[in-house]
Short mmCIF file of C-alpha atoms in Angstrom, two decimals:
data_model
loop_
_atom_site.label_atom_id
_atom_site.label_comp_id
_atom_site.label_asym_id
_atom_site.label_seq_id
_atom_site.Cartn_x
_atom_site.Cartn_y
_atom_site.Cartn_z
CA UNK A 17 -5.27 18.82 -84.47
CA UNK A 18 -2.47 16.73 -83.51
CA UNK A 19 1.06 18.13 -82.91
CA UNK A 20 4.22 16.22 -84.48
CA UNK A 21 7.06 15.87 -82.30
CA UNK A 22 10.36 15.08 -83.52
CA UNK A 23 12.67 13.06 -81.26
CA UNK A 24 16.03 11.40 -81.75
CA UNK A 25 14.90 8.22 -80.33
CA UNK A 26 11.47 6.88 -78.95
CA UNK A 27 11.96 5.50 -75.31
CA UNK A 28 9.82 4.82 -72.32
CA UNK A 29 11.15 7.71 -70.61
CA UNK A 30 10.28 10.12 -73.59
CA UNK A 31 6.86 8.72 -74.01
CA UNK A 32 5.96 9.02 -70.52
CA UNK A 33 7.09 12.79 -69.87
CA UNK A 34 5.70 14.03 -73.17
CA UNK A 35 2.23 12.35 -72.16
CA UNK A 36 2.52 14.24 -68.76
CA UNK A 37 3.48 17.69 -70.17
CA UNK A 38 1.86 17.96 -73.47
CA UNK A 39 -1.16 15.65 -73.13
CA UNK A 40 -2.22 15.58 -69.28
CA UNK A 41 -1.14 19.15 -68.47
CA UNK A 42 -1.58 21.18 -71.94
CA UNK A 43 -4.25 18.90 -73.65
CA UNK A 44 -2.27 18.84 -76.61
CA UNK A 45 -2.40 15.48 -78.71
CA UNK A 46 0.75 14.42 -80.46
CA UNK A 47 2.46 11.87 -82.24
CA UNK A 48 6.06 11.24 -81.89
CA UNK A 49 8.61 10.52 -84.92
CA UNK A 50 12.00 9.90 -85.77
CA UNK A 51 11.80 10.82 -89.28
CA UNK A 52 13.30 14.26 -90.13
CA UNK A 53 12.02 14.35 -93.37
CA UNK A 54 8.46 13.62 -92.25
CA UNK A 55 8.85 16.17 -89.71
CA UNK A 56 9.94 18.94 -92.38
CA UNK A 57 6.93 18.25 -94.47
CA UNK A 58 4.54 18.27 -91.98
CA UNK A 59 2.17 21.62 -92.25
CA UNK A 60 0.42 21.39 -88.90
CA UNK A 61 1.96 22.34 -85.45
CA UNK A 62 5.19 20.54 -84.58
CA UNK A 63 7.93 20.77 -82.18
CA UNK A 64 11.53 19.50 -82.28
CA UNK A 65 13.02 17.66 -79.37
CA UNK A 66 16.70 17.03 -79.88
CA UNK A 67 20.25 18.14 -79.84
CA UNK A 68 20.51 20.33 -82.93
CA UNK A 69 18.01 22.41 -84.81
CA UNK A 70 17.10 21.74 -88.06
CA UNK A 71 15.80 25.02 -89.35
CA UNK A 72 13.27 27.58 -87.93
CA UNK A 73 10.90 25.05 -86.25
CA UNK A 74 9.84 25.43 -82.58
CA UNK A 75 12.89 23.91 -80.81
CA UNK A 76 13.57 22.29 -77.34
CA UNK A 77 17.04 21.46 -76.79
CA UNK A 78 17.56 17.91 -75.32
CA UNK A 79 19.97 16.50 -72.60
CA UNK A 80 20.54 13.00 -72.21
CA UNK A 81 18.44 11.90 -69.19
CA UNK A 82 15.36 10.72 -71.33
CA UNK A 83 17.40 8.66 -73.80
CA UNK A 84 19.16 6.57 -70.85
CA UNK A 85 18.05 3.50 -69.07
CA UNK A 86 20.36 3.69 -66.20
CA UNK A 87 20.32 5.69 -62.94
CA UNK A 88 23.28 7.77 -62.07
CA UNK A 89 24.46 11.07 -60.43
CA UNK A 90 23.04 14.00 -62.51
CA UNK A 91 25.23 17.08 -63.26
CA UNK A 92 23.38 19.92 -64.56
CA UNK A 93 23.49 23.69 -64.49
CA UNK A 94 20.43 25.76 -63.45
CA UNK A 95 18.65 28.79 -64.81
CA UNK A 96 16.70 31.35 -63.36
CA UNK A 97 13.30 31.36 -65.30
CA UNK A 98 10.02 33.34 -64.68
CA UNK A 99 10.36 33.28 -60.93
CA UNK A 100 11.50 29.66 -60.78
CA UNK A 101 14.87 27.86 -60.80
CA UNK A 102 15.24 25.24 -63.39
CA UNK A 103 17.91 22.39 -63.86
CA UNK A 104 19.25 21.40 -67.10
CA UNK A 105 19.96 24.65 -68.55
CA UNK A 106 20.93 24.52 -72.03
CA UNK A 107 22.50 27.33 -74.31
CA UNK A 108 22.04 28.15 -77.97
CA UNK A 109 20.02 30.27 -80.42
CA UNK A 110 16.47 29.32 -81.07
CA UNK A 111 15.56 27.41 -77.79
CA UNK A 112 11.81 27.89 -76.79
CA UNK A 113 13.22 27.70 -73.01
CA UNK A 114 16.45 28.14 -71.62
CA UNK A 115 16.31 24.69 -70.33
CA UNK A 116 15.36 21.30 -71.09
CA UNK A 117 11.64 21.58 -69.72
CA UNK A 118 11.06 17.55 -70.32
CA UNK A 119 14.25 16.39 -68.75
CA UNK A 120 13.56 18.97 -65.76
CA UNK A 121 9.87 17.45 -65.30
CA UNK A 122 11.06 13.99 -65.41
CA UNK A 123 13.89 14.46 -63.06
CA UNK A 124 11.25 16.04 -60.45
CA UNK A 125 8.33 13.67 -61.04
CA UNK A 126 10.44 10.33 -61.28
CA UNK A 127 11.91 11.51 -58.01
CA UNK A 128 15.19 10.68 -59.57
CA UNK A 129 17.35 11.99 -56.74
CA UNK A 130 15.45 9.54 -54.14
CA UNK A 131 17.38 6.80 -55.90
CA UNK A 132 20.48 8.16 -55.43
CA UNK A 133 20.97 9.50 -51.97
CA UNK A 134 21.33 7.14 -49.06
CA UNK A 135 20.74 10.18 -46.37
CA UNK A 136 17.60 9.24 -44.47
CA UNK A 137 15.71 10.48 -41.09
CA UNK A 138 15.40 8.38 -38.06
CA UNK A 139 12.36 6.78 -39.84
CA UNK A 140 13.89 5.87 -42.71
CA UNK A 141 12.47 8.61 -44.71
CA UNK A 142 14.08 10.66 -47.57
CA UNK A 143 14.80 14.22 -46.14
CA UNK A 144 12.93 17.35 -47.84
CA UNK A 145 15.85 19.03 -46.99
CA UNK A 146 18.10 16.93 -49.33
CA UNK A 147 15.96 17.77 -52.24
CA UNK A 148 17.34 19.85 -55.18
CA UNK A 149 14.13 21.82 -54.73
CA UNK A 150 14.65 22.80 -51.28
CA UNK A 151 18.05 23.65 -51.73
CA UNK A 152 17.24 25.84 -54.59
CA UNK A 153 14.41 27.29 -52.51
CA UNK A 154 11.67 25.96 -54.84
CA UNK A 155 9.90 23.22 -52.87
CA UNK A 156 6.75 25.39 -52.52
CA UNK A 157 6.32 25.96 -56.17
CA UNK A 158 4.45 23.59 -58.49
CA UNK A 159 7.40 23.74 -60.84
CA UNK A 160 6.18 21.36 -63.62
CA UNK A 161 2.88 23.09 -63.78
CA UNK A 162 4.47 26.36 -64.19
CA UNK A 163 6.97 25.25 -66.80
CA UNK A 164 4.43 23.28 -68.57
CA UNK A 165 2.39 26.51 -68.94
CA UNK A 166 5.17 28.44 -69.94
CA UNK A 167 5.74 25.87 -72.61
CA UNK A 168 2.23 26.13 -73.67
CA UNK A 169 2.24 30.03 -73.85
CA UNK A 170 5.31 29.75 -76.23
CA UNK A 171 3.55 27.20 -78.63
CA UNK A 172 0.29 29.11 -78.47
CA UNK A 173 2.12 32.37 -79.63
CA UNK A 174 3.65 30.31 -82.50
CA UNK A 175 0.46 28.34 -83.53
CA UNK A 176 -2.51 30.42 -82.35
CA UNK A 177 -5.04 27.74 -83.38
CA UNK A 178 -3.40 25.06 -81.15
CA UNK A 179 -6.16 23.80 -78.66
CA UNK A 180 -5.11 23.82 -75.29
CA UNK A 181 -7.13 22.66 -72.19
CA UNK A 182 -7.95 24.82 -69.39
CA UNK A 183 -7.77 22.83 -66.03
CA UNK A 184 -9.80 23.67 -62.74
CA UNK A 185 -8.45 24.02 -59.43
CA UNK A 186 -9.50 21.14 -57.28
CA UNK A 187 -9.41 20.43 -53.53
CA UNK A 188 -9.13 17.17 -51.91
CA UNK A 189 -9.34 16.76 -48.08
CA UNK A 190 -7.79 13.65 -46.81
CA UNK A 191 -7.81 12.46 -43.06
CA UNK A 192 -5.27 10.09 -41.73
CA UNK A 193 -6.90 8.10 -38.66
CA UNK A 194 -3.78 7.04 -36.67
CA UNK A 195 -5.74 6.81 -33.52
CA UNK A 196 -9.46 6.75 -33.61
CA UNK A 197 -9.82 7.70 -29.97
CA UNK A 198 -7.45 8.95 -27.28
CA UNK A 199 -9.07 6.81 -24.48
CA UNK A 200 -12.03 4.63 -25.48
CA UNK A 201 -11.90 1.18 -26.64
CA UNK A 202 -8.17 0.60 -25.94
CA UNK A 203 -8.58 -2.91 -24.15
CA UNK A 204 -7.99 -3.30 -20.48
CA UNK A 205 -4.15 -3.76 -20.48
CA UNK A 206 -3.68 -0.26 -22.39
CA UNK A 207 -6.24 1.36 -20.26
CA UNK A 208 -4.72 0.16 -17.04
CA UNK A 209 -1.34 1.15 -18.71
CA UNK A 210 -2.65 4.37 -19.54
CA UNK A 211 -3.63 5.25 -15.92
CA UNK A 212 -0.22 3.83 -14.31
CA UNK A 213 1.71 6.20 -16.79
CA UNK A 214 -0.26 9.10 -15.93
CA UNK A 215 0.06 8.30 -12.40
CA UNK A 216 3.96 7.88 -12.70
CA UNK A 217 4.28 11.34 -14.31
CA UNK A 218 1.72 13.13 -11.90
CA UNK A 219 -0.64 14.16 -15.00
CA UNK A 220 -3.52 14.76 -12.84
CA UNK A 221 -5.54 16.49 -15.50
CA UNK A 222 -5.08 14.01 -17.89
CA UNK A 223 -6.22 11.39 -15.19
CA UNK A 224 -9.20 13.15 -14.70
CA UNK A 225 -9.90 13.36 -18.51
CA UNK A 226 -9.41 9.73 -19.10
CA UNK A 227 -11.61 8.88 -16.24
CA UNK A 228 -14.41 11.13 -17.53
CA UNK A 229 -14.13 9.94 -21.28
CA UNK A 230 -14.30 6.37 -20.13
CA UNK A 231 -17.43 6.81 -18.01
CA UNK A 232 -19.12 8.84 -20.62
CA UNK A 233 -19.06 12.18 -18.89
CA UNK A 234 -16.86 13.79 -21.56
CA UNK A 235 -16.25 13.38 -25.24
CA UNK A 236 -12.93 11.82 -26.08
CA UNK A 237 -10.61 14.35 -27.24
CA UNK A 238 -9.79 12.67 -30.71
CA UNK A 239 -13.51 12.31 -31.60
CA UNK A 240 -14.00 15.09 -34.08
CA UNK A 241 -15.90 13.02 -36.66
CA UNK A 242 -19.15 14.74 -36.17
CA UNK A 243 -17.33 17.81 -36.95
CA UNK A 244 -15.55 16.58 -40.15
CA UNK A 245 -19.10 15.30 -41.25
CA UNK A 246 -20.55 18.84 -40.62
CA UNK A 247 -17.50 20.19 -42.71
CA UNK A 248 -18.27 17.89 -45.44
CA UNK A 249 -21.84 18.88 -45.68
CA UNK A 250 -21.25 22.35 -45.18
CA UNK A 251 -18.53 22.64 -47.98
CA UNK A 252 -19.56 19.75 -50.29
CA UNK A 253 -16.39 18.12 -49.65
CA UNK A 254 -15.45 14.66 -51.02
CA UNK A 255 -12.63 13.50 -48.55
CA UNK A 256 -10.58 10.49 -48.22
CA UNK A 257 -10.13 8.82 -45.13
CA UNK A 258 -6.79 6.59 -44.40
CA UNK A 259 -7.28 4.22 -41.49
CA UNK A 260 -4.41 2.68 -39.52
CA UNK A 261 -5.37 -0.82 -38.80
CA UNK A 262 -2.08 -2.77 -37.99
CA UNK A 263 -1.42 -4.52 -34.68
CA UNK A 264 -0.60 -2.29 -31.81
CA UNK A 265 3.26 -1.41 -31.63
CA UNK A 266 5.57 1.42 -30.83
CA UNK A 267 4.28 3.59 -33.62
CA UNK A 268 1.18 1.87 -34.63
CA UNK A 269 -1.38 2.71 -31.78
CA UNK A 270 -5.15 2.73 -33.34
CA UNK A 271 -7.75 0.69 -31.93
CA UNK A 272 -7.69 -2.85 -32.75
CA UNK A 273 -9.63 -3.57 -36.06
CA UNK A 274 -11.77 -6.42 -34.18
CA UNK A 275 -13.09 -3.99 -31.81
CA UNK A 276 -16.89 -3.55 -32.85
CA UNK A 277 -16.75 0.28 -32.05
CA UNK A 278 -14.20 0.77 -34.51
CA UNK A 279 -15.55 -1.31 -37.20
CA UNK A 280 -18.72 0.67 -36.87
CA UNK A 281 -16.76 4.07 -37.11
CA UNK A 282 -15.09 2.61 -40.06
CA UNK A 283 -18.25 1.68 -41.77
CA UNK A 284 -19.80 5.00 -41.08
CA UNK A 285 -16.89 6.70 -42.46
CA UNK A 286 -17.11 4.72 -45.53
CA UNK A 287 -20.94 5.98 -45.94
CA UNK A 288 -19.81 9.74 -46.09
CA UNK A 289 -16.36 9.23 -47.99
CA UNK A 290 -13.85 7.17 -49.87
CA UNK A 291 -11.73 4.87 -47.28
CA UNK A 292 -8.19 3.90 -48.11
CA UNK A 293 -5.35 1.85 -46.32
CA UNK A 294 -3.04 3.61 -44.09
CA UNK A 295 -0.26 0.76 -44.00
CA UNK A 296 1.28 0.53 -40.40
CA UNK A 297 4.76 1.55 -39.56
CA UNK A 298 5.71 -2.04 -38.97
CA UNK A 299 4.51 -3.02 -42.22
CA UNK A 300 7.12 -1.03 -44.15
CA UNK A 301 8.45 -3.07 -47.05
CA UNK A 302 6.66 -6.30 -45.43
CA UNK A 303 4.15 -7.48 -48.21
CA UNK A 304 2.68 -10.04 -46.04
CA UNK A 305 2.01 -7.76 -43.09
CA UNK A 306 0.36 -5.01 -45.56
CA UNK A 307 -1.58 -7.88 -47.17
CA UNK A 308 -3.15 -8.70 -44.06
CA UNK A 309 -4.07 -5.16 -43.09
CA UNK A 310 -5.71 -4.50 -46.55
CA UNK A 311 -7.45 -7.74 -46.23
CA UNK A 312 -8.66 -6.82 -42.84
CA UNK A 313 -9.85 -3.33 -43.72
CA UNK A 314 -11.47 -4.61 -46.83
CA UNK A 315 -13.52 -7.25 -44.88
CA UNK A 316 -14.71 -4.52 -42.43
CA UNK A 317 -15.78 -2.19 -45.67
CA UNK A 318 -16.92 -5.26 -47.79
CA UNK A 319 -15.15 -3.90 -50.79
CA UNK A 320 -11.94 -3.82 -52.29
CA UNK A 321 -9.35 -0.97 -51.32
CA UNK A 322 -7.59 0.86 -54.15
CA UNK A 323 -6.50 3.79 -52.12
CA UNK A 324 -3.32 4.00 -49.87
CA UNK A 325 -1.28 6.31 -47.66
CA UNK A 326 1.84 5.44 -45.56
CA UNK A 327 1.54 5.75 -41.81
CA UNK A 328 4.64 8.02 -40.73
CA UNK A 329 4.78 8.99 -44.81
CA UNK A 330 7.37 6.05 -44.68
CA UNK A 331 8.20 5.23 -48.23
CA UNK A 332 10.98 3.91 -49.93
CA UNK A 333 11.19 4.15 -53.63
CA UNK A 334 10.68 2.01 -55.67
CA UNK A 335 10.04 -0.80 -53.43
CA UNK A 336 7.01 0.61 -51.61
CA UNK A 337 5.37 1.53 -54.75
CA UNK A 338 6.22 -1.91 -56.08
CA UNK A 339 4.57 -3.70 -53.30
CA UNK A 340 1.25 -1.81 -53.39
CA UNK A 341 1.07 -2.43 -57.18
CA UNK A 342 1.47 -6.20 -56.22
CA UNK A 343 -1.39 -5.71 -53.84
CA UNK A 344 -3.80 -4.10 -56.39
CA UNK A 345 -3.63 -0.59 -54.82
CA UNK A 346 -4.32 1.84 -57.99
CA UNK A 347 -3.85 5.30 -56.24
CA UNK A 348 -1.39 6.41 -53.67
CA UNK A 349 -1.40 9.33 -51.44
CA UNK A 350 2.18 9.63 -49.66
CA UNK A 351 4.10 11.74 -51.92
CA UNK A 352 4.77 14.49 -49.57
CA UNK A 353 7.11 15.40 -46.67
CA UNK A 354 6.56 15.42 -43.25
CA UNK A 355 9.31 18.08 -42.16
CA UNK A 356 8.56 20.58 -45.01
CA UNK A 357 5.62 22.06 -46.70
CA UNK A 358 5.37 22.02 -50.72
CA UNK A 359 5.56 19.74 -53.47
CA UNK A 360 7.72 16.51 -53.27
CA UNK A 361 7.39 15.59 -56.99
CA UNK A 362 7.46 19.17 -58.18
CA UNK A 363 3.85 19.03 -59.42
CA UNK A 364 0.26 19.78 -58.10
CA UNK A 365 -1.49 17.24 -60.17
CA UNK A 366 -1.70 13.45 -60.14
CA UNK A 367 0.75 11.44 -62.34
CA UNK A 368 1.65 7.68 -63.03
CA UNK A 369 4.34 6.42 -61.37
CA UNK A 370 7.54 5.72 -63.37
CA UNK A 371 9.74 2.76 -62.00
CA UNK A 372 13.11 4.06 -62.60
CA UNK A 373 14.59 0.53 -61.13
CA UNK A 374 12.84 -1.32 -64.15
CA UNK A 375 12.69 1.89 -66.41
CA UNK A 376 9.00 1.60 -67.24
CA UNK A 377 5.73 3.37 -66.42
CA UNK A 378 3.18 1.67 -64.03
CA UNK A 379 -0.46 1.99 -63.57
CA UNK A 380 -0.03 3.29 -60.01
CA UNK A 381 -1.25 7.02 -59.79
CA UNK A 382 0.31 9.09 -57.45
CA UNK A 383 -1.46 11.86 -55.79
CA UNK A 384 0.86 14.24 -54.20
CA UNK A 385 -0.36 16.31 -51.20
CA UNK A 386 1.06 19.84 -50.56
CA UNK A 387 0.57 20.34 -46.74
CA UNK A 388 0.26 18.34 -43.69
CA UNK A 389 -0.84 19.65 -40.02
CA UNK A 390 1.96 17.88 -38.11
CA UNK A 391 4.43 19.61 -40.71
CA UNK A 392 3.22 23.16 -39.44
CA UNK A 393 2.72 22.46 -35.72
CA UNK A 394 5.60 19.90 -35.01
CA UNK A 395 8.23 20.27 -37.53
CA UNK A 396 8.06 24.10 -38.39
CA UNK A 397 6.68 25.09 -34.95
CA UNK A 398 4.13 27.50 -36.57
CA UNK A 399 1.40 29.04 -34.75
CA UNK A 400 -2.01 29.01 -36.07
CA UNK A 401 -2.18 32.15 -37.73
CA UNK A 402 1.15 31.54 -39.56
CA UNK A 403 0.12 28.12 -40.55
CA UNK A 404 -3.29 29.47 -42.05
CA UNK A 405 -0.72 31.71 -44.14
CA UNK A 406 1.19 29.24 -45.23
CA UNK A 407 -1.72 27.20 -46.42
CA UNK A 408 -3.23 29.87 -47.97
CA UNK A 409 0.06 30.72 -50.08
CA UNK A 410 0.20 27.17 -51.26
CA UNK A 411 -3.43 27.08 -52.16
CA UNK A 412 -2.78 30.11 -54.25
CA UNK A 413 0.04 28.54 -55.98
CA UNK A 414 -2.08 25.53 -56.96
CA UNK A 415 -4.97 27.73 -57.98
CA UNK A 416 -2.56 29.84 -60.23
CA UNK A 417 -1.83 26.76 -62.22
CA UNK A 418 -5.25 24.90 -62.20
CA UNK A 419 -3.83 22.12 -60.36
CA UNK A 420 -4.95 19.95 -57.35
CA UNK A 421 -4.30 20.95 -53.64
CA UNK A 422 -4.37 17.98 -51.36
CA UNK A 423 -4.24 18.70 -47.53
CA UNK A 424 -3.45 16.16 -44.98
CA UNK A 425 -4.97 16.33 -41.52
CA UNK A 426 -6.05 14.08 -38.40
CA UNK A 427 -8.89 13.69 -36.37
CA UNK A 428 -6.83 14.49 -33.38
CA UNK A 429 -6.05 17.64 -34.71
CA UNK A 430 -9.83 18.82 -35.45
CA UNK A 431 -10.50 17.87 -31.82
CA UNK A 432 -9.00 21.11 -30.90
CA UNK A 433 -7.60 20.16 -27.46
CA UNK A 434 -4.29 20.75 -25.72
CA UNK A 435 -1.50 21.16 -28.48
CA UNK A 436 -4.45 21.60 -31.15
CA UNK A 437 -6.30 24.29 -29.47
CA UNK A 438 -7.49 26.80 -32.44
CA UNK A 439 -6.77 24.34 -35.16
CA UNK A 440 -10.35 23.47 -35.90
CA UNK A 441 -11.12 27.17 -36.44
CA UNK A 442 -8.20 27.59 -38.61
CA UNK A 443 -9.39 24.70 -40.66
CA UNK A 444 -12.63 26.08 -41.29
CA UNK A 445 -11.15 29.26 -42.30
CA UNK A 446 -8.83 27.31 -44.64
CA UNK A 447 -12.16 25.94 -46.18
CA UNK A 448 -13.77 29.11 -46.53
CA UNK A 449 -10.42 30.58 -48.33
CA UNK A 450 -10.58 27.75 -50.80
CA UNK A 451 -14.21 27.45 -51.57
CA UNK A 452 -14.84 31.40 -51.83
CA UNK A 453 -16.19 32.74 -55.09
CA UNK A 454 -13.41 35.03 -55.87
CA UNK A 455 -10.23 33.72 -57.49
CA UNK A 456 -6.88 35.08 -56.14
CA UNK A 457 -4.85 37.29 -58.80
CA UNK A 458 -2.86 34.96 -60.98
CA UNK A 459 0.81 35.90 -61.73
CA UNK A 460 1.23 36.48 -65.10
CA UNK A 461 4.00 34.09 -65.37
CA UNK A 462 1.89 31.41 -64.04
CA UNK A 463 -1.32 32.31 -65.92
CA UNK A 464 -3.20 29.50 -67.93
CA UNK A 465 -3.31 29.89 -71.43
CA UNK A 466 -6.52 30.82 -72.84
CA UNK A 467 -7.62 29.07 -75.93
CA UNK A 468 -10.43 26.74 -77.12
CA UNK A 469 -10.98 23.67 -74.89
#
């Protein structure tokens, strides 16, 4: 059965966010109409999205953002709602929700605020601390999922026979290979330079370690790949590897893509998992350099690349995504913050990128990650136990809404040496927590609506 939705005007933004909230998250098939008489005569489930209610129909009061084409500073009131804070509060009798759920979802998922603020960190990245969600303590809540479920509950109470889908929690482990090895295959100049740097700093332990690794007496501290393969087999994981293969530079220090040993590793990873490009720091907004890196990695794998995640999570909206689309990348995994854990787009599900600059939906699918190892260790300065607690808290949030939890880690981290002592064990514990049979308690406000699938 299809729902009929009455709207004042059918726009690209309206179609985009209704597809996301109703169709993707709730599984509701629907048609849009601007004909009030057709809507009044319709006897199946229906929803009115507009400025003024017509009668006793289910009604969501609309604000202006979905009927505009330009980008401008947003002014809205917030409201507390079922353990969350929501923008675009609306007032009046008969509203299903005390805020415009479609406008609020569009504001977050489109990353509207990132087009407005010029505040950036030292790497040119939009700051997590500048987001509306962080300022309101909501960054660690998958708000769009929670709000969609609340809307679904309301509609289900009015139309008991309305079909709503159940979605299942999904976990996707991802690995960024910024540097395959700490010492191996660096070439003569980098190796000699490394020894000289260690001598200058007086780091005798590092000199000894480097020497033992190069002589084959000790395993390279970044070489955790066998451990990763064991975990993949044990927990039946389907990971994605993002390989940095740009030329050596200040912030790009992987092994040369021309090294046979690195090519062999890349092919081995490709046998076990999906592989995507990890565009270099220096390829930021440089489409020619990005094209070369994609071509080089594709040539090693002997297959086209469709997945990407920016090195340093260095992304500019919409230009970074526009360049990926131009180079036939269909899926991006950069949507997350380095300095804070949580949901950059307010959602724990994949979604299509909406290009606000051109006011159009694209075919690029965005896969937001919720947590990165470096966020906990380097930005938040958490110990391993506190990091584990944060990770499980986020997992519980995603499980409660039947979303997808994407975790970002590095081969260096899983080597478990120096600053990463204890992290391989914590990662294993996290995998056990994620895959355990018993589900965590689901908060009533976040509970997925039960109904026919």
